[in-house]
Coordinates of C-alpha atoms and ligand atoms in Angstrom, one line a residue:
M1 CA -140.7 -18.8 172.6
N2 CA -140.7 -21.9 170.7
K3 CA -140.3 -25.0 172.6
K4 CA -137.0 -27.1 171.2
E5 CA -137.5 -29.5 168.9
P6 CA -136.0 -33.1 170.3
L7 CA -133.5 -34.6 168.7
T8 CA -134.8 -37.4 166.3
G9 CA -133.5 -40.2 164.4
F10 CA -130.3 -40.9 164.0
M11 CA -129.2 -37.4 165.3
A12 CA -130.5 -38.7 169.0
L13 CA -128.4 -41.9 168.4
N14 CA -125.5 -40.1 167.7
S15 CA -125.6 -37.5 170.5
A16 CA -124.0 -38.8 173.7
S17 CA -125.7 -36.5 176.1
I18 CA -129.3 -38.0 174.9
N19 CA -128.5 -41.5 173.8
K20 CA -129.6 -44.1 176.2
G21 CA -129.0 -47.1 173.3
T22 CA -131.3 -49.8 174.4
A23 CA -132.4 -48.3 177.5
F24 CA -134.7 -45.8 175.5
T25 CA -137.9 -46.6 176.9
A26 CA -141.1 -47.0 174.3
E27 CA -142.0 -43.4 175.4
E28 CA -139.0 -42.0 174.5
R29 CA -138.4 -43.9 171.5
K30 CA -141.5 -42.4 170.3
H31 CA -140.4 -39.1 171.2
H32 CA -137.1 -39.4 169.7
K33 CA -138.3 -41.3 166.4
L34 CA -136.6 -44.4 167.1
R35 CA -138.8 -46.9 166.5
G36 CA -137.6 -49.4 164.1
L37 CA -134.0 -48.5 164.6
L38 CA -132.9 -50.0 167.6
P39 CA -133.5 -53.5 168.6
P40 CA -136.7 -54.0 169.9
K41 CA -135.8 -55.1 173.9
I42 CA -135.9 -52.4 176.2
V43 CA -133.1 -53.2 178.7
S44 CA -132.8 -51.7 182.0
S45 CA -129.9 -49.3 182.7
E46 CA -128.8 -52.0 185.6
V47 CA -128.6 -54.8 182.3
Q48 CA -127.1 -52.3 180.3
L49 CA -124.3 -51.3 182.6
E50 CA -123.4 -55.0 183.3
R51 CA -122.9 -55.9 179.4
T52 CA -120.8 -52.7 179.1
L53 CA -118.4 -53.9 181.9
K54 CA -118.7 -57.5 180.8
N55 CA -117.5 -56.1 177.4
M56 CA -114.9 -53.7 178.9
R57 CA -113.3 -56.6 180.7
R58 CA -113.0 -59.0 177.7
T59 CA -110.5 -56.5 176.3
Q60 CA -107.3 -58.0 177.2
D61 CA -104.8 -55.0 177.4
D62 CA -105.6 -51.7 179.2
I63 CA -104.7 -49.3 176.3
G64 CA -107.4 -51.7 174.5
K65 CA -109.6 -50.9 177.6
Y66 CA -109.0 -47.0 177.5
V67 CA -109.9 -47.2 173.5
F68 CA -113.2 -48.6 174.4
L69 CA -114.2 -46.3 177.3
T70 CA -113.0 -43.2 175.0
A71 CA -115.2 -44.8 172.7
L72 CA -118.0 -45.5 175.1
Q73 CA -117.7 -41.7 176.3
A74 CA -118.2 -40.6 172.8
R75 CA -121.5 -43.0 172.4
N76 CA -123.5 -42.7 175.7
E77 CA -122.0 -40.3 178.2
K78 CA -124.3 -41.0 181.2
L79 CA -123.4 -44.5 180.7
F80 CA -119.9 -44.3 180.6
Y81 CA -120.3 -42.0 183.6
K82 CA -122.2 -44.5 185.5
L83 CA -119.6 -47.2 185.0
V84 CA -116.7 -45.0 186.3
V85 CA -118.7 -43.9 189.3
N86 CA -120.2 -47.1 190.3
H87 CA -116.9 -48.8 189.4
I88 CA -114.3 -46.1 190.3
E89 CA -111.0 -48.4 191.5
E90 CA -111.5 -50.6 188.3
V91 CA -112.5 -47.8 185.7
M92 CA -110.3 -44.8 186.9
P93 CA -106.8 -46.1 186.9
L94 CA -107.8 -46.9 183.0
I95 CA -108.9 -43.6 182.2
Y96 CA -106.5 -41.8 184.4
T97 CA -103.2 -42.7 185.6
P98 CA -101.5 -45.2 184.7
T99 CA -103.1 -46.0 181.7
V100 CA -103.7 -42.2 180.4
G101 CA -99.5 -42.0 180.3
Q102 CA -99.5 -44.8 177.4
A103 CA -102.2 -43.7 176.3
C104 CA -100.7 -40.3 175.9
K105 CA -97.8 -41.5 174.1
E106 CA -99.6 -43.2 171.4
Y107 CA -102.5 -40.9 171.3
A108 CA -101.9 -40.0 167.7
H109 CA -101.8 -43.8 166.6
L110 CA -104.8 -44.4 168.7
F111 CA -107.1 -41.4 167.1
R112 CA -110.5 -41.9 166.4
R113 CA -112.0 -38.7 166.7
P114 CA -111.4 -35.4 168.3
R115 CA -112.5 -34.1 171.8
G116 CA -111.6 -30.8 173.5
M117 CA -109.9 -27.8 171.3
Y118 CA -106.7 -27.4 170.0
I119 CA -105.3 -24.0 170.3
T120 CA -102.1 -23.5 168.1
A121 CA -99.0 -21.2 167.8
E122 CA -100.7 -20.7 164.5
D123 CA -103.9 -18.8 166.2
K124 CA -101.7 -16.3 167.1
G125 CA -103.8 -13.3 167.1
E126 CA -107.1 -15.1 166.1
I127 CA -107.7 -17.1 169.5
K128 CA -110.5 -15.6 171.0
E129 CA -112.1 -16.7 167.0
V130 CA -111.1 -20.0 167.7
L131 CA -112.4 -20.4 170.9
E132 CA -115.8 -19.1 169.7
N133 CA -116.2 -22.2 167.8
W134 CA -116.6 -23.9 171.0
P135 CA -120.5 -24.9 170.8
Y136 CA -121.3 -24.1 174.4
R137 CA -120.9 -20.7 176.6
D138 CA -121.9 -21.9 179.8
I139 CA -118.3 -23.7 180.5
K140 CA -117.4 -23.8 184.4
V141 CA -114.2 -26.1 184.0
I142 CA -111.2 -25.5 181.8
V143 CA -107.8 -28.3 182.5
V144 CA -105.5 -26.9 180.3
T145 CA -101.7 -28.2 179.1
D146 CA -99.1 -27.2 176.8
G147 CA -98.0 -31.0 176.7
E148 CA -94.2 -30.3 177.5
R149 CA -94.1 -32.4 181.1
I150 CA -96.7 -35.2 180.7
L151 CA -97.0 -37.1 184.1
G152 CA -93.1 -37.9 184.4
L153 CA -93.5 -39.2 180.5
G154 CA -91.4 -35.2 179.4
D155 CA -92.9 -33.7 176.1
L156 CA -95.4 -35.3 174.3
G157 CA -96.6 -32.3 172.4
A158 CA -100.1 -32.6 171.6
N159 CA -100.9 -36.2 172.6
G160 CA -100.9 -34.5 176.2
I161 CA -104.5 -33.9 175.4
G162 CA -105.4 -37.0 176.8
I163 CA -104.4 -35.3 180.2
P164 CA -106.9 -32.7 180.0
I165 CA -109.7 -35.1 178.7
G166 CA -109.1 -38.0 181.5
K167 CA -109.0 -34.8 184.4
L168 CA -112.1 -33.5 183.5
A169 CA -113.9 -37.2 183.2
L170 CA -112.6 -37.3 187.0
Y171 CA -114.2 -33.6 187.5
V172 CA -117.8 -35.2 185.9
A173 CA -117.5 -38.7 188.1
C174 CA -116.4 -37.5 191.3
A175 CA -117.6 -34.4 191.7
G176 CA -120.7 -34.2 189.4
I177 CA -119.1 -31.4 187.1
E178 CA -121.9 -31.2 184.1
P179 CA -120.2 -32.6 181.2
H180 CA -121.2 -29.9 178.9
Q181 CA -119.4 -27.5 181.1
C182 CA -116.0 -28.7 180.8
L183 CA -113.7 -27.9 178.3
P184 CA -110.1 -29.8 177.3
I185 CA -107.8 -27.4 175.6
M186 CA -104.4 -28.4 174.4
L187 CA -102.3 -25.0 173.6
D188 CA -100.3 -27.0 170.8
V189 CA -97.1 -24.5 170.7
G190 CA -94.9 -27.3 168.9
T191 CA -92.7 -30.1 170.6
N192 CA -89.2 -30.6 171.2
N193 CA -90.1 -34.6 170.9
V194 CA -87.9 -35.5 168.5
E195 CA -89.8 -39.1 167.6
Y196 CA -92.9 -37.1 167.3
L197 CA -91.5 -34.6 165.0
H198 CA -90.6 -37.6 162.6
D199 CA -93.9 -39.6 163.6
P200 CA -96.3 -39.4 160.5
F201 CA -98.7 -40.1 162.4
Y202 CA -98.3 -37.2 164.7
L203 CA -101.1 -34.7 164.9
G204 CA -99.7 -31.9 166.7
L205 CA -97.9 -28.9 165.0
S206 CA -94.9 -30.3 163.5
Q207 CA -92.1 -27.5 164.5
N208 CA -90.0 -27.0 167.5
R209 CA -92.0 -25.6 171.0
I210 CA -92.0 -21.6 170.9
S211 CA -90.7 -20.1 174.0
G212 CA -90.1 -16.6 175.5
D213 CA -91.6 -13.9 175.0
A214 CA -93.3 -15.8 172.3
Y215 CA -95.0 -18.7 174.3
N216 CA -95.9 -15.8 177.4
D217 CA -98.0 -13.6 174.7
F218 CA -99.5 -17.1 173.1
V219 CA -101.0 -18.0 176.9
D220 CA -101.6 -14.6 177.7
E221 CA -103.7 -14.1 174.1
F222 CA -105.2 -17.5 175.8
I223 CA -106.6 -16.4 178.7
Q224 CA -107.7 -13.2 178.1
G225 CA -109.9 -14.7 175.5
V226 CA -111.4 -17.3 177.9
K227 CA -111.9 -14.6 180.1
N228 CA -113.7 -12.8 177.7
L229 CA -115.8 -15.9 176.5
F230 CA -116.3 -17.9 179.6
P231 CA -116.1 -15.8 182.1
D232 CA -117.2 -18.5 184.9
A233 CA -114.3 -21.1 184.0
L234 CA -112.1 -22.1 186.3
I235 CA -108.8 -22.8 184.4
Q236 CA -106.8 -25.5 185.8
F237 CA -103.1 -25.3 184.4
E238 CA -101.6 -29.1 184.1
D239 CA -98.6 -30.5 183.3
F240 CA -96.8 -27.8 182.0
L241 CA -92.8 -27.4 182.5
T242 CA -92.2 -26.4 186.0
P243 CA -90.7 -23.3 185.3
N244 CA -93.3 -22.2 183.1
A245 CA -96.2 -23.9 185.5
Y246 CA -94.7 -21.3 188.2
Y247 CA -94.3 -18.2 185.7
L248 CA -98.3 -18.8 184.6
L249 CA -99.5 -19.7 188.3
N250 CA -98.0 -16.5 189.9
K251 CA -98.9 -14.3 187.6
Y252 CA -102.4 -15.2 186.9
R253 CA -103.4 -16.3 190.5
N254 CA -104.9 -13.2 191.4
E255 CA -106.2 -12.1 188.3
V256 CA -108.1 -15.1 187.3
L257 CA -109.9 -17.9 188.6
C258 CA -107.1 -20.3 188.2
F259 CA -105.1 -23.0 190.5
N260 CA -102.1 -25.5 189.1
D261 CA -102.7 -28.9 189.9
D262 CA -99.3 -30.3 189.6
I263 CA -98.2 -27.7 192.4
Q264 CA -101.6 -27.2 194.7
G265 CA -103.6 -29.9 193.8
T266 CA -100.5 -32.6 194.8
A267 CA -99.4 -30.0 197.9
G268 CA -103.2 -30.7 199.2
V269 CA -103.5 -34.4 198.9
A270 CA -99.7 -35.0 199.9
L271 CA -100.5 -32.6 203.0
A272 CA -104.0 -34.7 203.5
G273 CA -101.5 -38.0 203.3
I274 CA -98.8 -36.7 206.3
Y275 CA -101.9 -35.1 208.3
A276 CA -103.9 -38.7 208.3
S277 CA -100.1 -40.6 208.7
T278 CA -99.7 -39.0 212.4
R279 CA -102.8 -40.9 213.4
I280 CA -101.0 -43.6 213.1
S281 CA -97.5 -42.7 213.7
K282 CA -99.0 -40.7 216.7
L283 CA -96.4 -37.5 215.7
K284 CA -97.2 -33.9 215.8
F285 CA -97.4 -32.6 212.5
K286 CA -95.8 -29.4 213.9
D287 CA -92.8 -31.3 215.0
M288 CA -91.9 -33.4 211.7
K289 CA -89.0 -33.4 209.8
I290 CA -90.0 -33.8 206.0
M291 CA -87.8 -34.8 203.0
F292 CA -87.9 -34.5 198.9
L293 CA -86.4 -36.7 196.4
G294 CA -86.9 -34.1 193.3
A295 CA -87.1 -30.4 193.6
G296 CA -89.7 -29.5 190.6
S297 CA -93.0 -28.4 190.3
A298 CA -94.5 -31.5 192.8
A299 CA -91.9 -31.3 195.7
T300 CA -92.0 -27.8 196.1
G301 CA -96.0 -27.2 195.6
I302 CA -96.0 -29.5 198.8
A303 CA -93.3 -28.0 200.7
D304 CA -94.8 -24.4 200.1
L305 CA -98.1 -25.9 201.4
L306 CA -96.4 -27.5 204.4
C307 CA -94.6 -24.4 205.3
Y308 CA -98.1 -22.5 205.4
A309 CA -99.7 -25.8 207.7
L310 CA -97.0 -25.2 209.5
Q311 CA -96.9 -21.7 210.2
Q312 CA -100.7 -22.1 211.3
E313 CA -99.8 -24.1 213.9
G314 CA -97.3 -21.5 215.0
L315 CA -94.6 -21.8 213.4
S316 CA -92.6 -18.7 211.7
E317 CA -91.9 -19.1 208.5
D318 CA -88.2 -19.3 208.9
E319 CA -89.0 -22.1 211.6
A320 CA -91.2 -23.8 209.1
R321 CA -88.9 -23.9 206.2
Q322 CA -86.1 -25.5 208.5
R323 CA -88.1 -28.6 208.6
L324 CA -88.2 -28.9 204.9
W325 CA -85.5 -30.5 203.4
F326 CA -85.0 -31.4 199.3
V327 CA -82.4 -33.2 197.7
D328 CA -82.4 -33.5 194.0
I329 CA -80.2 -35.0 191.4
E330 CA -77.2 -33.2 192.3
G331 CA -77.3 -33.8 196.2
L332 CA -79.0 -32.0 199.1
V333 CA -80.4 -28.2 198.5
V334 CA -78.0 -26.3 200.4
K335 CA -76.8 -22.1 200.2
S336 CA -73.5 -23.3 198.7
R337 CA -75.2 -24.5 195.2
K338 CA -75.4 -23.1 192.2
G339 CA -77.7 -22.9 189.3
L340 CA -80.9 -23.6 191.6
L341 CA -84.4 -22.2 190.2
P342 CA -85.8 -19.2 191.9
H343 CA -88.7 -21.5 193.7
N344 CA -86.1 -23.5 195.2
E345 CA -84.5 -20.5 197.1
P346 CA -86.7 -20.7 200.0
Y347 CA -85.3 -24.2 200.8
M348 CA -81.5 -23.7 200.5
H349 CA -80.4 -24.8 204.0
D350 CA -77.0 -23.5 205.6
H351 CA -75.7 -26.8 205.8
E352 CA -72.7 -29.2 204.0
Q353 CA -73.9 -30.5 200.9
L354 CA -74.4 -34.3 201.3
G355 CA -76.1 -37.2 199.1
F356 CA -79.4 -38.8 199.4
I357 CA -78.2 -41.6 201.8
D358 CA -76.4 -39.7 203.7
A359 CA -79.0 -36.7 204.0
I360 CA -81.3 -38.8 205.3
H361 CA -78.8 -40.6 207.8
E362 CA -78.1 -37.0 209.4
I363 CA -81.3 -34.9 209.0
K364 CA -83.4 -38.1 209.9
P365 CA -87.0 -37.1 208.2
N366 CA -90.2 -38.6 209.2
V367 CA -91.7 -38.3 206.3
L368 CA -90.5 -39.1 202.8
I369 CA -91.7 -37.7 199.3
G370 CA -90.6 -38.6 195.9
A371 CA -91.8 -36.5 193.3
T372 CA -88.5 -37.0 190.7
G373 CA -89.9 -39.5 187.7
A374 CA -86.9 -41.5 188.7
P375 CA -88.3 -45.3 189.6
N376 CA -85.9 -46.7 191.8
T377 CA -84.8 -44.1 193.5
F378 CA -86.0 -45.2 197.1
N379 CA -83.8 -48.5 197.0
H380 CA -83.1 -50.8 199.9
D381 CA -80.8 -48.7 201.4
V382 CA -83.0 -45.6 201.6
V383 CA -86.4 -47.5 203.1
E384 CA -84.0 -48.8 205.4
A385 CA -82.2 -45.9 206.5
M386 CA -85.9 -44.4 207.0
S387 CA -86.7 -47.2 209.2
E388 CA -83.9 -47.0 211.5
A389 CA -84.6 -43.4 212.2
N390 CA -88.4 -43.6 212.7
E391 CA -90.6 -46.4 214.5
R392 CA -93.2 -45.8 211.8
P393 CA -91.7 -43.9 208.7
T394 CA -94.0 -42.4 206.4
I395 CA -93.0 -42.5 202.3
F396 CA -94.7 -41.2 199.4
A397 CA -93.5 -42.7 196.4
L398 CA -95.7 -39.9 194.1
S399 CA -94.1 -40.4 190.7
N400 CA -96.3 -41.4 187.6
P401 CA -97.1 -43.4 186.1
T402 CA -96.4 -46.7 187.8
S403 CA -93.1 -47.3 186.1
R404 CA -91.6 -44.1 187.6
A405 CA -92.9 -45.0 191.0
E406 CA -89.8 -44.4 193.1
C407 CA -90.3 -47.6 194.9
T408 CA -93.3 -50.1 194.8
A409 CA -95.3 -50.8 197.6
M410 CA -94.7 -54.4 198.0
E411 CA -90.5 -53.2 198.4
A412 CA -91.8 -50.6 200.9
Y413 CA -93.3 -52.9 203.1
D414 CA -90.3 -55.5 202.9
W415 CA -87.5 -53.3 203.3
S416 CA -89.5 -51.8 206.4
Q417 CA -90.0 -55.2 207.9
G418 CA -93.9 -53.6 207.6
K419 CA -93.3 -50.5 209.6
V420 CA -93.7 -47.8 206.8
I421 CA -96.6 -45.7 206.3
F422 CA -96.9 -46.0 202.4
A423 CA -98.7 -43.9 199.5
S424 CA -97.9 -43.7 195.8
G425 CA -99.3 -41.5 193.1
S426 CA -100.3 -44.4 190.9
P427 CA -102.4 -47.4 192.4
F428 CA -100.7 -50.4 193.9
A429 CA -102.6 -53.7 194.7
P430 CA -102.8 -54.5 198.4
V431 CA -99.8 -56.6 199.9
D432 CA -99.3 -59.3 201.5
F433 CA -97.0 -59.2 204.3
G434 CA -96.6 -62.0 206.8
D435 CA -99.9 -62.4 208.4
Q436 CA -100.7 -58.7 207.8
K437 CA -102.6 -57.2 204.5
F438 CA -101.4 -53.9 203.7
T439 CA -103.5 -51.2 201.8
P440 CA -101.4 -49.0 200.2
G441 CA -102.9 -45.1 199.5
Q442 CA -102.9 -43.3 196.4
G443 CA -102.1 -40.0 197.1
N444 CA -103.9 -38.9 193.9
N445 CA -104.8 -35.4 192.9
V446 CA -108.5 -36.7 192.5
Y447 CA -108.8 -36.3 196.0
I448 CA -108.4 -32.7 195.6
F449 CA -108.7 -31.0 192.4
P450 CA -113.2 -31.9 191.7
G451 CA -114.0 -30.7 195.3
I452 CA -111.9 -27.8 195.1
G453 CA -113.8 -27.2 191.3
L454 CA -117.1 -27.7 192.6
G455 CA -116.7 -25.5 195.6
A456 CA -115.4 -22.8 193.4
I457 CA -118.4 -22.8 190.8
I458 CA -121.3 -23.1 193.7
S459 CA -119.6 -19.9 195.7
E460 CA -118.6 -18.4 192.1
T461 CA -115.1 -17.3 193.8
S462 CA -112.9 -14.7 191.6
I463 CA -109.7 -16.4 192.5
I464 CA -108.6 -20.2 194.3
T465 CA -106.6 -19.0 197.6
E466 CA -103.8 -21.0 199.3
D467 CA -106.2 -21.4 202.1
M468 CA -108.7 -23.4 200.1
F469 CA -105.9 -26.1 199.3
L470 CA -105.3 -26.1 203.5
T471 CA -108.7 -26.5 204.3
A472 CA -109.1 -29.0 201.3
A473 CA -106.5 -31.1 203.1
Q474 CA -107.9 -31.3 206.3
V475 CA -111.3 -31.9 205.3
L476 CA -109.9 -35.0 203.2
A477 CA -107.9 -36.5 206.1
E478 CA -110.7 -35.9 208.3
Q479 CA -112.6 -38.6 206.0
V480 CA -109.9 -41.7 206.9
S481 CA -111.5 -43.6 209.0
Q482 CA -110.0 -45.8 211.6
E483 CA -111.0 -48.8 209.9
D484 CA -108.8 -47.3 206.8
L485 CA -105.9 -46.5 209.2
D486 CA -105.8 -50.1 210.4
K487 CA -105.2 -51.1 207.2
G488 CA -102.5 -48.7 206.4
M489 CA -104.4 -46.6 204.2
I490 CA -104.1 -42.6 204.6
Y491 CA -106.9 -41.9 202.1
P492 CA -110.2 -42.7 202.3
P493 CA -111.4 -45.7 199.7
L494 CA -111.8 -44.1 196.2
N495 CA -115.2 -45.5 196.2
T496 CA -116.5 -42.5 198.4
I497 CA -115.5 -40.1 196.1
R498 CA -118.1 -38.3 195.3
E499 CA -118.9 -37.7 199.3
V500 CA -115.4 -36.7 199.5
S501 CA -115.6 -33.9 197.1
Y502 CA -118.8 -33.0 198.4
N503 CA -117.4 -32.3 201.6
I504 CA -114.5 -30.6 200.3
A505 CA -116.7 -28.4 198.0
L506 CA -118.5 -27.4 201.2
A507 CA -115.8 -25.9 203.2
V508 CA -114.1 -24.3 200.2
A509 CA -117.2 -22.7 199.2
E510 CA -117.5 -21.7 203.0
H511 CA -113.8 -20.6 202.8
A512 CA -114.7 -18.3 199.9
Y513 CA -118.0 -16.9 201.5
A514 CA -115.8 -16.3 204.5
G515 CA -113.2 -14.6 202.4
K516 CA -115.1 -12.3 200.4
T517 CA -113.7 -13.7 197.0
T518 CA -117.5 -14.3 196.2
K519 CA -120.0 -12.1 194.1
S520 CA -123.0 -12.7 196.6
E521 CA -122.9 -13.6 200.4
R522 CA -123.3 -17.4 201.6
P523 CA -126.5 -18.7 200.5
E524 CA -128.9 -20.1 203.2
D525 CA -129.1 -23.6 201.1
L526 CA -125.5 -23.9 200.7
E527 CA -125.6 -27.7 201.1
S528 CA -128.7 -28.4 199.0
R529 CA -127.2 -26.2 196.1
I530 CA -124.1 -28.3 195.8
K531 CA -126.0 -31.4 196.2
D532 CA -128.5 -30.5 193.9
Y533 CA -125.7 -29.0 191.7
M534 CA -124.2 -32.3 191.1
Y535 CA -124.5 -34.3 188.0
D536 CA -126.1 -37.4 188.3
P537 CA -125.5 -40.3 185.7
S538 CA -128.5 -42.5 185.7
Y539 CA -131.4 -42.8 183.8
Ligands
NAD1 P1 -90.3 -31.7 187.3 O1 -89.6 -32.0 186.2 O2 -90.6 -30.2 188.1 O3 -89.1 -31.9 188.9 C1 -88.7 -33.6 189.0 C2 -87.5 -33.3 189.8 O4 -86.7 -34.8 190.1 C3 -86.3 -32.1 189.8 O5 -85.9 -31.5 190.7 C4 -85.1 -33.0 189.2 O6 -84.1 -32.6 189.6 C5 -85.8 -34.4 190.2 N1 -84.9 -36.1 189.8 C6 -85.3 -36.1 188.6 N2 -84.5 -37.6 188.6 C7 -83.7 -37.8 189.8 C8 -82.9 -38.3 190.6 N3 -82.5 -39.5 190.2 N4 -82.7 -38.6 192.1 C9 -83.2 -37.1 192.3 N5 -83.7 -36.2 192.1 C10 -84.4 -36.3 190.6 O7 -91.4 -32.7 187.9 P2 -92.9 -32.5 188.9 O8 -93.7 -31.7 188.6 O9 -92.1 -32.1 189.8 O10 -93.3 -34.3 188.7 C11 -92.7 -35.1 189.0 C12 -93.2 -36.6 189.5 O11 -94.0 -36.4 190.0 C13 -93.9 -36.9 188.1 O12 -93.8 -38.2 187.9 C14 -95.4 -36.5 188.3 O13 -96.2 -37.9 187.9 C15 -95.6 -36.9 189.9 N6 -96.9 -36.0 190.2 C16 -97.6 -36.9 190.9 C17 -98.7 -36.7 191.6 C18 -99.5 -37.0 192.5 O14 -99.2 -38.9 192.7 N7 -100.1 -37.0 193.3 C19 -99.1 -34.9 191.2 C20 -98.0 -34.4 190.3 C21 -96.7 -35.1 190.3

């Protein structure tokens, strides 16, 4: 076999996976024929990282930093990931929520160079041929969206590609998935966003969305194309409109290696937060009542997993559902209501119709979870009502980005007189309250999906089961230390994320082997296989 020739000269400098810039050693400079093409000083990777960090911080606004980081990822992949891993608390909010929300809104205006794939409605009948253009075959994770419900921001059409790109960067940084094994995909089926349809900079198909059978057939052709070309790939559905999200998940979950992060990933992270909160509130999980504001994919996904988890504690399905209450824009979800979607039906209670605040007073939930995309919906009265009903109320304001959070961390601590156990979807800075300092937890799906993906890759499971999310939630809750709880945190610090992902991956893989969803038996060296696989951005 011919030894592969190394990339040389500008080809090497322009290859993000090879390029080390000024950190190329003398030997590497010779090997890649770079002598004379770089400034002479050979810089250590530590100094290089420090310079990069300084440059990133010089950029004043977050969108500028996003653009800077995007360019870095395209120029020097390892340096980019080293920056993300070593400074995760600072960098993650720039490459993911909240900044990614604004970046998606402005994507067409910020556009420099493509990343990922665009499969459009015009490719119908030829989707496999288009997928074949991707240069790698060994794909392990695909994150795919159709851009119709990006975070809490609605239909952003092809601009939504920023979400799969961001999520896959987190797969690499947080669970060590190999960058070249990740594929971000935008299913561009048009957009109903009138502003974009009139924007000359917009880069997607300038047509309204296809829907119904045309849409379902299009997605099916895409799924079959993926199965054919990338048979080992895990497909993560991301930011689809709720009815489509449920349709696709229910259609493919037992047939294809896939999950929906908005439904199942959110559920895993919320359940973990609830488990951890019981170590502060001293309540028993199986005795808890939980109320949701918002009855869409995130809230219902959480309820479905909670229902399953409560049954594992000995409750019947009916008893478990009695603990879970929904309020949406029309009020309490009750049997007498008309026009609710199928995913709401299991949670329609035999109860009189009530507004939100009356429902809290009457039902007295221990946990309140907001997944509305509607800011300021947890107002003073809401937080006060939760504090009257509970010694330590637990409140999750999950809506993203930060501007959509149901309340801020400061409001939650302030209005509850410091009693609240609080977590949000997007990050909030620590809050000083009297002589106490609280660190709000971030109920970010990043605590769950990278570990699930890593476990699935290593075990080569054929499907992702509900039990895997339950297991992931239990493992995540166990990683919260007493010191974290004392600060008010119900999630471990982000800088432990690679360890968290490893532990989740191990538990998920064990589960897959035990459940016989894998192609082969559990290997003796499972732990070291996971560790050895994990991508290390150092050089
Ligand atoms: P969705 O559109 O499916 O559901 C939104 C729900 O909120 C609907 O039931 C709607 O009726 C209800 N709603 C809207 N405004 C309301 C109001 N003023 N009062 C009461 N109910 C109201 O959306 P989704 O996928 O469920 O996502 C909702 C939010 O959750 C988004 O902002 C998303 O970013 C966030 N989310 C957060 C996480 C996380 O932090 N881990 C994960 C997933 C989704």
